[in-house]
Coordinates of C-alpha atoms in Angstrom, one line a residue:
Chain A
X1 CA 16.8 -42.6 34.0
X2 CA 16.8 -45.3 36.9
X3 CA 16.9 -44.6 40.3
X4 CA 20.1 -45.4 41.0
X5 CA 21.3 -42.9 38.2
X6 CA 19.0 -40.2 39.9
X7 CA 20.4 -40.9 43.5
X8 CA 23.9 -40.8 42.9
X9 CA 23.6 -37.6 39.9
X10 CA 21.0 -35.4 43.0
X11 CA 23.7 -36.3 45.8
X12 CA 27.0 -36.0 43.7
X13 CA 25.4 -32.5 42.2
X14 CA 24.4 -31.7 45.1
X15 CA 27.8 -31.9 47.2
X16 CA 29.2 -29.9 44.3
X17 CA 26.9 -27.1 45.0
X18 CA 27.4 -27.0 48.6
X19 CA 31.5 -27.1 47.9
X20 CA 31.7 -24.4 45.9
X21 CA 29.3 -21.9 46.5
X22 CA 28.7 -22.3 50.5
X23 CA 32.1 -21.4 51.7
X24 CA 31.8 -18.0 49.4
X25 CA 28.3 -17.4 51.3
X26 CA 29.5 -18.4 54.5
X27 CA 32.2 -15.9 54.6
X28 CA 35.0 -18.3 55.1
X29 CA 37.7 -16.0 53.2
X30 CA 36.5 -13.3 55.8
X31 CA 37.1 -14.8 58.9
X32 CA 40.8 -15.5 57.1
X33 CA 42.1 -12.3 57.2
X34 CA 45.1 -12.0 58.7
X35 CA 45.8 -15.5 60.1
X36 CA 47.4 -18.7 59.1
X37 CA 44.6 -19.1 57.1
X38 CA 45.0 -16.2 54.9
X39 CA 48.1 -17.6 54.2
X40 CA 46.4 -20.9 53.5
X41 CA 44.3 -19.4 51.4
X42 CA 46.4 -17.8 49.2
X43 CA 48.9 -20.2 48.2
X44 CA 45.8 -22.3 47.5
X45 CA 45.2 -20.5 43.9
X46 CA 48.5 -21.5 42.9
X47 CA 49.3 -24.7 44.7
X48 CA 46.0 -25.8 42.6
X49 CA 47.0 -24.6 39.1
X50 CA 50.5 -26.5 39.6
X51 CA 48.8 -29.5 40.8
X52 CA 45.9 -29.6 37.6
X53 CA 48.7 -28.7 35.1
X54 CA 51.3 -31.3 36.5
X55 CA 48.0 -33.6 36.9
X56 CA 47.0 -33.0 33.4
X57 CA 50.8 -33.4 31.2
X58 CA 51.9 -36.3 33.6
X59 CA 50.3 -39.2 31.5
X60 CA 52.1 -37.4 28.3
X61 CA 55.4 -38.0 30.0
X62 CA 56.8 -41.1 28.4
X63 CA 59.7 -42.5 27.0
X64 CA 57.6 -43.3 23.9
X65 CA 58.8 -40.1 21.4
X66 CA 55.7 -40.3 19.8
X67 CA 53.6 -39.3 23.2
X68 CA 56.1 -37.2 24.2
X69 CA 57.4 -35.0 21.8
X70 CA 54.0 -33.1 21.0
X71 CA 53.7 -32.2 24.8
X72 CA 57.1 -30.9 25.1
X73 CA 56.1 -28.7 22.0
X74 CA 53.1 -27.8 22.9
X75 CA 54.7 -26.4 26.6
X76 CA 57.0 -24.4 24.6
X77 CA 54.8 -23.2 22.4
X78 CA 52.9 -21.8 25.1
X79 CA 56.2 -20.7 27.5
X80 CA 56.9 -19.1 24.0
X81 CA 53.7 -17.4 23.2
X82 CA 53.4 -16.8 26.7
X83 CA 57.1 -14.5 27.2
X84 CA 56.1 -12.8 23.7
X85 CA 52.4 -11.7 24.1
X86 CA 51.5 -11.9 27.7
X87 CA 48.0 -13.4 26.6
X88 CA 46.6 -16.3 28.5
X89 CA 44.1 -17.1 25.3
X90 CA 46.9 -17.0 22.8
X91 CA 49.1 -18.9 24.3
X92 CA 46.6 -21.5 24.9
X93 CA 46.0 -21.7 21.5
X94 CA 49.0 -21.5 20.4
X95 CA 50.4 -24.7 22.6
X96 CA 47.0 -26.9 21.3
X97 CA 47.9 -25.6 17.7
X98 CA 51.8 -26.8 18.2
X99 CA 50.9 -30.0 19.6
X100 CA 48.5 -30.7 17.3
X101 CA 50.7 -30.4 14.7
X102 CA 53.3 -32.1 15.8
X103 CA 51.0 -35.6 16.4
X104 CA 50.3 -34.6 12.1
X105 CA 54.2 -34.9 11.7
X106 CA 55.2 -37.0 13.8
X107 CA 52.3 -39.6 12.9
Chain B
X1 CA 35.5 8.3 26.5
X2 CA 36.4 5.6 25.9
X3 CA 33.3 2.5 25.9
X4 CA 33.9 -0.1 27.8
X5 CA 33.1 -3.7 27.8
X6 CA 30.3 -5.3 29.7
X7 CA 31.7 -7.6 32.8
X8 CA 29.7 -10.2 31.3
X9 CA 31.0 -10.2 27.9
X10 CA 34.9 -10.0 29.4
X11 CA 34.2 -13.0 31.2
X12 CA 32.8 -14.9 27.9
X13 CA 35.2 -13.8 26.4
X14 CA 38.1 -15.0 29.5
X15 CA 36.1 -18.0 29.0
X16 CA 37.3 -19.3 25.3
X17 CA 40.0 -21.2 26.0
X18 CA 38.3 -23.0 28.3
X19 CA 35.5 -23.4 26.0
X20 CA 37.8 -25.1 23.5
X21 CA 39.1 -27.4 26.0
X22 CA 35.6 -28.3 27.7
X23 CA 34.3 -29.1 24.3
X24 CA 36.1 -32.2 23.1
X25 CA 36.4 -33.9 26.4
X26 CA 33.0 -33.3 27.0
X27 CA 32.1 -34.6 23.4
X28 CA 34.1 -37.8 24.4
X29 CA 32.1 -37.9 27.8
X30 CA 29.0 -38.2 25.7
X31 CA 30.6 -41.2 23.4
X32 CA 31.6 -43.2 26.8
X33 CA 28.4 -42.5 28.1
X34 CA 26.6 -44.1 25.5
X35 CA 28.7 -47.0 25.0
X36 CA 28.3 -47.5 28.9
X37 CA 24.8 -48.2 28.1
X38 CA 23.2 -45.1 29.7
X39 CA 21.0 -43.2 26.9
X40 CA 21.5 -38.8 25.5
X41 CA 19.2 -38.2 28.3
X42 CA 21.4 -39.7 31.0
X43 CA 24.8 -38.1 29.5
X44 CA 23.0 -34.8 29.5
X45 CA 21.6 -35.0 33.3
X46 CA 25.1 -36.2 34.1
X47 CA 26.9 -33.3 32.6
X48 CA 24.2 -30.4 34.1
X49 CA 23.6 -31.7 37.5
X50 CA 27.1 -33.0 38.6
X51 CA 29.3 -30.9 35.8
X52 CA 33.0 -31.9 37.0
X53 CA 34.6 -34.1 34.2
X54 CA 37.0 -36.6 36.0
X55 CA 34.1 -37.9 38.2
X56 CA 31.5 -38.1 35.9
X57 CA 33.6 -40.3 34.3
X58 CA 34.2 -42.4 37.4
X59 CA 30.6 -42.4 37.6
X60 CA 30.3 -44.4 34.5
X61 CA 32.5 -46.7 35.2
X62 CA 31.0 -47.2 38.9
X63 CA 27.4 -47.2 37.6
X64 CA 28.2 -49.7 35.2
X65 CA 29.9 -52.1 37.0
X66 CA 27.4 -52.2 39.3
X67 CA 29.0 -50.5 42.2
X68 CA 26.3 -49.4 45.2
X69 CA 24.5 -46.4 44.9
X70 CA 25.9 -44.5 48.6
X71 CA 29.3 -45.9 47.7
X72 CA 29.5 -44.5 44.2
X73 CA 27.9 -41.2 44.9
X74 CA 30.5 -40.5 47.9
X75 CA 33.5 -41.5 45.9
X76 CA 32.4 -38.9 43.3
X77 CA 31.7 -36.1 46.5
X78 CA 35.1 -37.1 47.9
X79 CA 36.8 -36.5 44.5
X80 CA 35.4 -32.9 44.7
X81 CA 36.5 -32.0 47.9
X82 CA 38.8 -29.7 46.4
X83 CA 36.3 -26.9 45.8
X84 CA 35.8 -26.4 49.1
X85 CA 39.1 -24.0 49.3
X86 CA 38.1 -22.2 45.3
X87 CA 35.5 -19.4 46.6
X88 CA 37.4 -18.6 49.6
X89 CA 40.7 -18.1 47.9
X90 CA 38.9 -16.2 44.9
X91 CA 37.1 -14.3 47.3
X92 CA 40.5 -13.4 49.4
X93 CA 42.2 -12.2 45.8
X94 CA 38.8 -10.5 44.9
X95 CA 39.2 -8.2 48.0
X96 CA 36.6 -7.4 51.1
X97 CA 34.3 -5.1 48.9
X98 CA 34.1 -7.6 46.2
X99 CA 30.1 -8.5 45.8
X100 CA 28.8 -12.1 46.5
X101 CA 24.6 -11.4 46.7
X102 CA 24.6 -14.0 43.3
X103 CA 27.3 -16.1 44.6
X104 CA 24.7 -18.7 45.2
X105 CA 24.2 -19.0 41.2
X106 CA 27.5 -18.2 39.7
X107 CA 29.7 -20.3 42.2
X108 CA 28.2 -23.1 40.8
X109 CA 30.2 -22.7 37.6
X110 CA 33.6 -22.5 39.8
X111 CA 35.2 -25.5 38.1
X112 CA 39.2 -26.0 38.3
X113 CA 39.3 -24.2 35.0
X114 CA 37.2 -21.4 35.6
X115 CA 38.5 -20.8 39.1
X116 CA 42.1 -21.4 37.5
X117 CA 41.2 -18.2 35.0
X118 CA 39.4 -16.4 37.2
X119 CA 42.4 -15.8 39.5
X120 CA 44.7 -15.2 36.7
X121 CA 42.1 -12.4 36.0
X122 CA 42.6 -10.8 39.2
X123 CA 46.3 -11.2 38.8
X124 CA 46.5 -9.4 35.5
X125 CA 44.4 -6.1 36.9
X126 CA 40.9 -7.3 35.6
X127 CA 38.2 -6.0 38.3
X128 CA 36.3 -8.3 40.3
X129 CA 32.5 -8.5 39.3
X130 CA 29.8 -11.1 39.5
X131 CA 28.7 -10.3 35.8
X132 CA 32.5 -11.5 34.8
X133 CA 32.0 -14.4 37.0
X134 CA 28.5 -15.4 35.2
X135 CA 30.5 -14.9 31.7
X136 CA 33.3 -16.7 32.3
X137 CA 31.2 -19.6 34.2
X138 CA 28.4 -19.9 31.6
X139 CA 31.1 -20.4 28.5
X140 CA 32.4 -23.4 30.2
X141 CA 29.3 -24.7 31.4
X142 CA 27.4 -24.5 28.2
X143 CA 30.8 -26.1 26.2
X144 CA 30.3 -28.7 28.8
X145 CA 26.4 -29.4 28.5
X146 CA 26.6 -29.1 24.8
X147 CA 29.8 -31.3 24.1
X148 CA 27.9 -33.9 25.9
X149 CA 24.7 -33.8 24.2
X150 CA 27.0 -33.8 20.5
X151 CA 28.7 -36.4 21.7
X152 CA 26.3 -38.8 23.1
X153 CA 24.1 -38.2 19.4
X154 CA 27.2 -38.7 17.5
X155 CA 29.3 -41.6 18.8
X156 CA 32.8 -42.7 19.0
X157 CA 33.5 -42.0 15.1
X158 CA 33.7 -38.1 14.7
X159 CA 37.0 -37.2 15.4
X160 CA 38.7 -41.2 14.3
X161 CA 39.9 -39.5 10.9
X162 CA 41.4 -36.6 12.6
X163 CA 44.2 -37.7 15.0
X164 CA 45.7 -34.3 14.8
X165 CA 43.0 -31.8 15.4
X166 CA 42.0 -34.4 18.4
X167 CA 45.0 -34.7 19.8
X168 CA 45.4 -30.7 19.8
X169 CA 41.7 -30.4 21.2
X170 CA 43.0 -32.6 24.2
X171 CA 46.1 -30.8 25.1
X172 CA 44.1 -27.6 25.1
X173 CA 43.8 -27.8 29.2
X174 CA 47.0 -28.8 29.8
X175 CA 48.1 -25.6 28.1
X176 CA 45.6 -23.7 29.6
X177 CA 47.0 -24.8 33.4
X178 CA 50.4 -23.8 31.7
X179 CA 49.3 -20.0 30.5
X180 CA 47.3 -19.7 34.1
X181 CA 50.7 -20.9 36.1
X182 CA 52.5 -18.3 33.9
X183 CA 50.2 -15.8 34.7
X184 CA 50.3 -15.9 38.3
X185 CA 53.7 -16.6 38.5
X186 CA 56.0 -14.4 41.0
X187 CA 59.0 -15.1 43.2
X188 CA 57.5 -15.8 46.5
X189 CA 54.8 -18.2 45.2
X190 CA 57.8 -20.5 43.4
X191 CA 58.4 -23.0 46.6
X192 CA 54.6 -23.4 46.7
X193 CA 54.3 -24.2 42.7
X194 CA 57.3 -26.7 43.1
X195 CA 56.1 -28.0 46.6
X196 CA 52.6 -28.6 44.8
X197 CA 54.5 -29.9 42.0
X198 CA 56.2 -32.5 42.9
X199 CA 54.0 -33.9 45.9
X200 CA 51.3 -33.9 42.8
X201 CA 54.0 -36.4 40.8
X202 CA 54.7 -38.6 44.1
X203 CA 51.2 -38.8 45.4
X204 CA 49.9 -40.0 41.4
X205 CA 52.7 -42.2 40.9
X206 CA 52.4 -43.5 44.5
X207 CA 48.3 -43.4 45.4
X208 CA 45.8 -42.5 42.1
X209 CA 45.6 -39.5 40.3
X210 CA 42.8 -38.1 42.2
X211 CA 45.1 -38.7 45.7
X212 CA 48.0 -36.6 43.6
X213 CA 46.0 -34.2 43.1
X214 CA 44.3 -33.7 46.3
X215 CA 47.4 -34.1 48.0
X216 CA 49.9 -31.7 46.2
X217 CA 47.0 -29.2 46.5
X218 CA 47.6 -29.3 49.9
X219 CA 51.3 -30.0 50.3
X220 CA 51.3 -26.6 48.2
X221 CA 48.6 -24.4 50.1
X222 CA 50.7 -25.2 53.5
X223 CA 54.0 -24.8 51.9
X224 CA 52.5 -21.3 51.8
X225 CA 52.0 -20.9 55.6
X226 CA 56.2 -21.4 56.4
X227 CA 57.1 -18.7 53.7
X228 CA 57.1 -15.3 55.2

C-alpha cells in the first residue's frame, strides 16, 4: 500500500468514525429534547430512508422496458409481501427474488 | 417461561437482508478494485478502514486518476457527512435510558443500512440494546469486508453467466429502503417522506447523486420542524 492510499484510507476512516459515533457520545440527541431540534431529529430517520430508497431505484427508472420492468416488480413484490406478512426480511427477499426473475424472463 | 433470544443474535439476525445486499456490491467493490490497479490487500484496507460503499468507490476512481491526496480524502469525508444526524436520531427513538458506554465501538457499524434497520426495529417494538446494535452492525460489516476480499481474489467473471441471480443481488437494497420506508411509515411522517422524496429526484437530476441525496435528507428532516 502507498502512501497516498494510506493517507486518504486513515483520514477518510477516520472522519467516518468521528461522524457516527461522536455525536452518540457527545450527547447531541440529549440536548434535543424538546426543541426544534428534536423535531429535526426525528424526521431525520425517515427523511433518510426516502432519500437512500429514491437514491437507490432512480437509475432503474427508464423508458427502456427492459431496466424498468424488473424494478417495478420487484417494488410490488415487496409493497405485496410487505401488506401480507409485516416482515421487513421477507419482503426484502421477496422483491430481490421478483426482480430477479423478471431480468430471467424478460432477458 | 418462555426463552428468549440473545440481543446479539436478534440483531444478526435483523441483519440478513442487509447481509445479502452488502455482499454482491461489495464483491463487485473488490473486482473494480483490482482492475483499478490497487492489489487484495488495498481492497481489503479500503473496505475495513473506510467501510461506506459509494465513496470507496469514488476513491478508486480519484486514486486512480491521480487526483491529490487532501482533495480526494475530503471529497470522500464530505460525502459522509450524512452520519453525523444517524446516532442522534437512533438515540432520540432509542429513548433517554437507552445505554451508549460501547457506543464508541458499535457506532462504527451505523451505515445507512444498518441505521435504516435499526430504526425500523424500534418502530416495530424491538427493545433498544447495545448487544442488538453489535449484531446487527457486525453482519453488515463482515458481508462488507468479506465480499471485498471474494471479490478482489476472484475477478470480474463470477457472476457474467448469471444475469438473473446478479441482477436480484443488486436490487436487494433498493428493496430493503422499500420494506424499511414501509415499516416506519405513519400519517404524520408522509409530507416528510414526499418532501425528502422529491427534493432527492431534483437535487440528483439537477447536481450529482451524492448532492440528491444530501440535500433531500435535509429538505425532509426540516420539513419535519413546520408539521405540528
Amino acid at each position: 500500500m502507498n502512501w497516498e492510499l494510506l493517507t486518504v484510507v486513515a483520514l477518510a476512516g477516520a472522519a467516518n468514525w468521528v461522524f457516527r459515533a461522536l455525536p452518540i457520545l457527545a450527547r447531541a440527541d440529549r440536548m434535543a429534547v424538546g426543541g426544534w431540534l428534536g423535531r429535526f431529529l426525528s424526521s431525520t430517520g425517515p427523511a433518510a430512508i426516502a432519500t437512500l430508497f429514491v437514491a437507490s431505484i432512480l437509475p432503474a427508472l427508464s423508458p427502456d422496458l427492459a431496466r424498468l420492468a424488473p424494478a417495478l416488480i420487484g417494488t410490488v413484490a415487496v409493497l405485496a409481501t410487505w401488506v401480507a406478512c409485516r416482515s421487513v426480511v421477507l419482503a426484502t427477499i421477496a422483491g430481490a427474488i421478483a426482480h430477479g426473475l423478471t431480468v430471467w424472463l424478460v432477458g | 417461561m418462555t426463552p428468549t433470544r440473545p440481543a446479539f443474535l436478534d440483531g444478526l439476525i435483523a441483519s440478513l437482508p442487509i447481509i445479502l445486499g452488502y455482499f454482491p456490491i461489495a464483491f463487485s467493490f473488490g473486482v473494480a478494485a483490482t482492475r483499478a490497479g490497487f492489489s487484495e490487500i488495498d481492497a481489503f484496507s479500503l473496505s475495513l478502514v473506510i467501510y461506506a460503499g459509494a465513496s470507496q468507490f469514488l476513491a478508486l476512481a480519484l486514486l486512480s486518476s491521480g487526483a491529490p491526496v487532501l482533495v480526494a480524502a475530503f471529497t470522500l469525508i464530505a460525502m459522509n457527512l450524512r452520519h453525523v444526524l444517524y446516532g442522534p436520531a437512533l438515540m432520540r427513538e432509542a429513548g433517554s435510558e437507552a445505554g451508549r458506554r460501547q457506543a464508541w465501538a458499535w457506532a462504527w457499524g451505523l451505515t445507512d443500512e444498518v441505521f435504516g434497520q435499526a430504526l425500523g426495529s424500534l418502530a416495530r417494538g424491538q427493545r433498544f440494546s447495545e448487544p442488538y446494535m453489535f449484531g446487527l452492525g457486525l453482519g453488515a460489516y463482515a458481508s462488507w469486508v468479506s465480499g471485498t476480499v471474494v471479490g478482489a481474489y476472484a475477478g470480474g467473471g463470477a457472476l457474467v453467466g448469471w444475469p438473473a441471480v446478479n441482477a436480484g443481488l443488486g436490487f436487494m437494497l433498493p428493496a430493503l429502503f422499500l420494506a424499511l420506508l414501509l415499516s416506519i411509515l405513519s400519517r404524520p411522517q408522509l409530507p416528510v417522506i414526499g418532501v425528502a422524496g422529491l427534493v432527492t429526484v431534483v437535487g440528483t437530476l439537477a447536481l450529482n447523486a451524492t448532492s440528491g441525496i444530501l440535500l433531500g435528507m435535509l429538505a425532509g428532516a426540516l420539513t419535519g420542524l413546520v408539521r405540528r
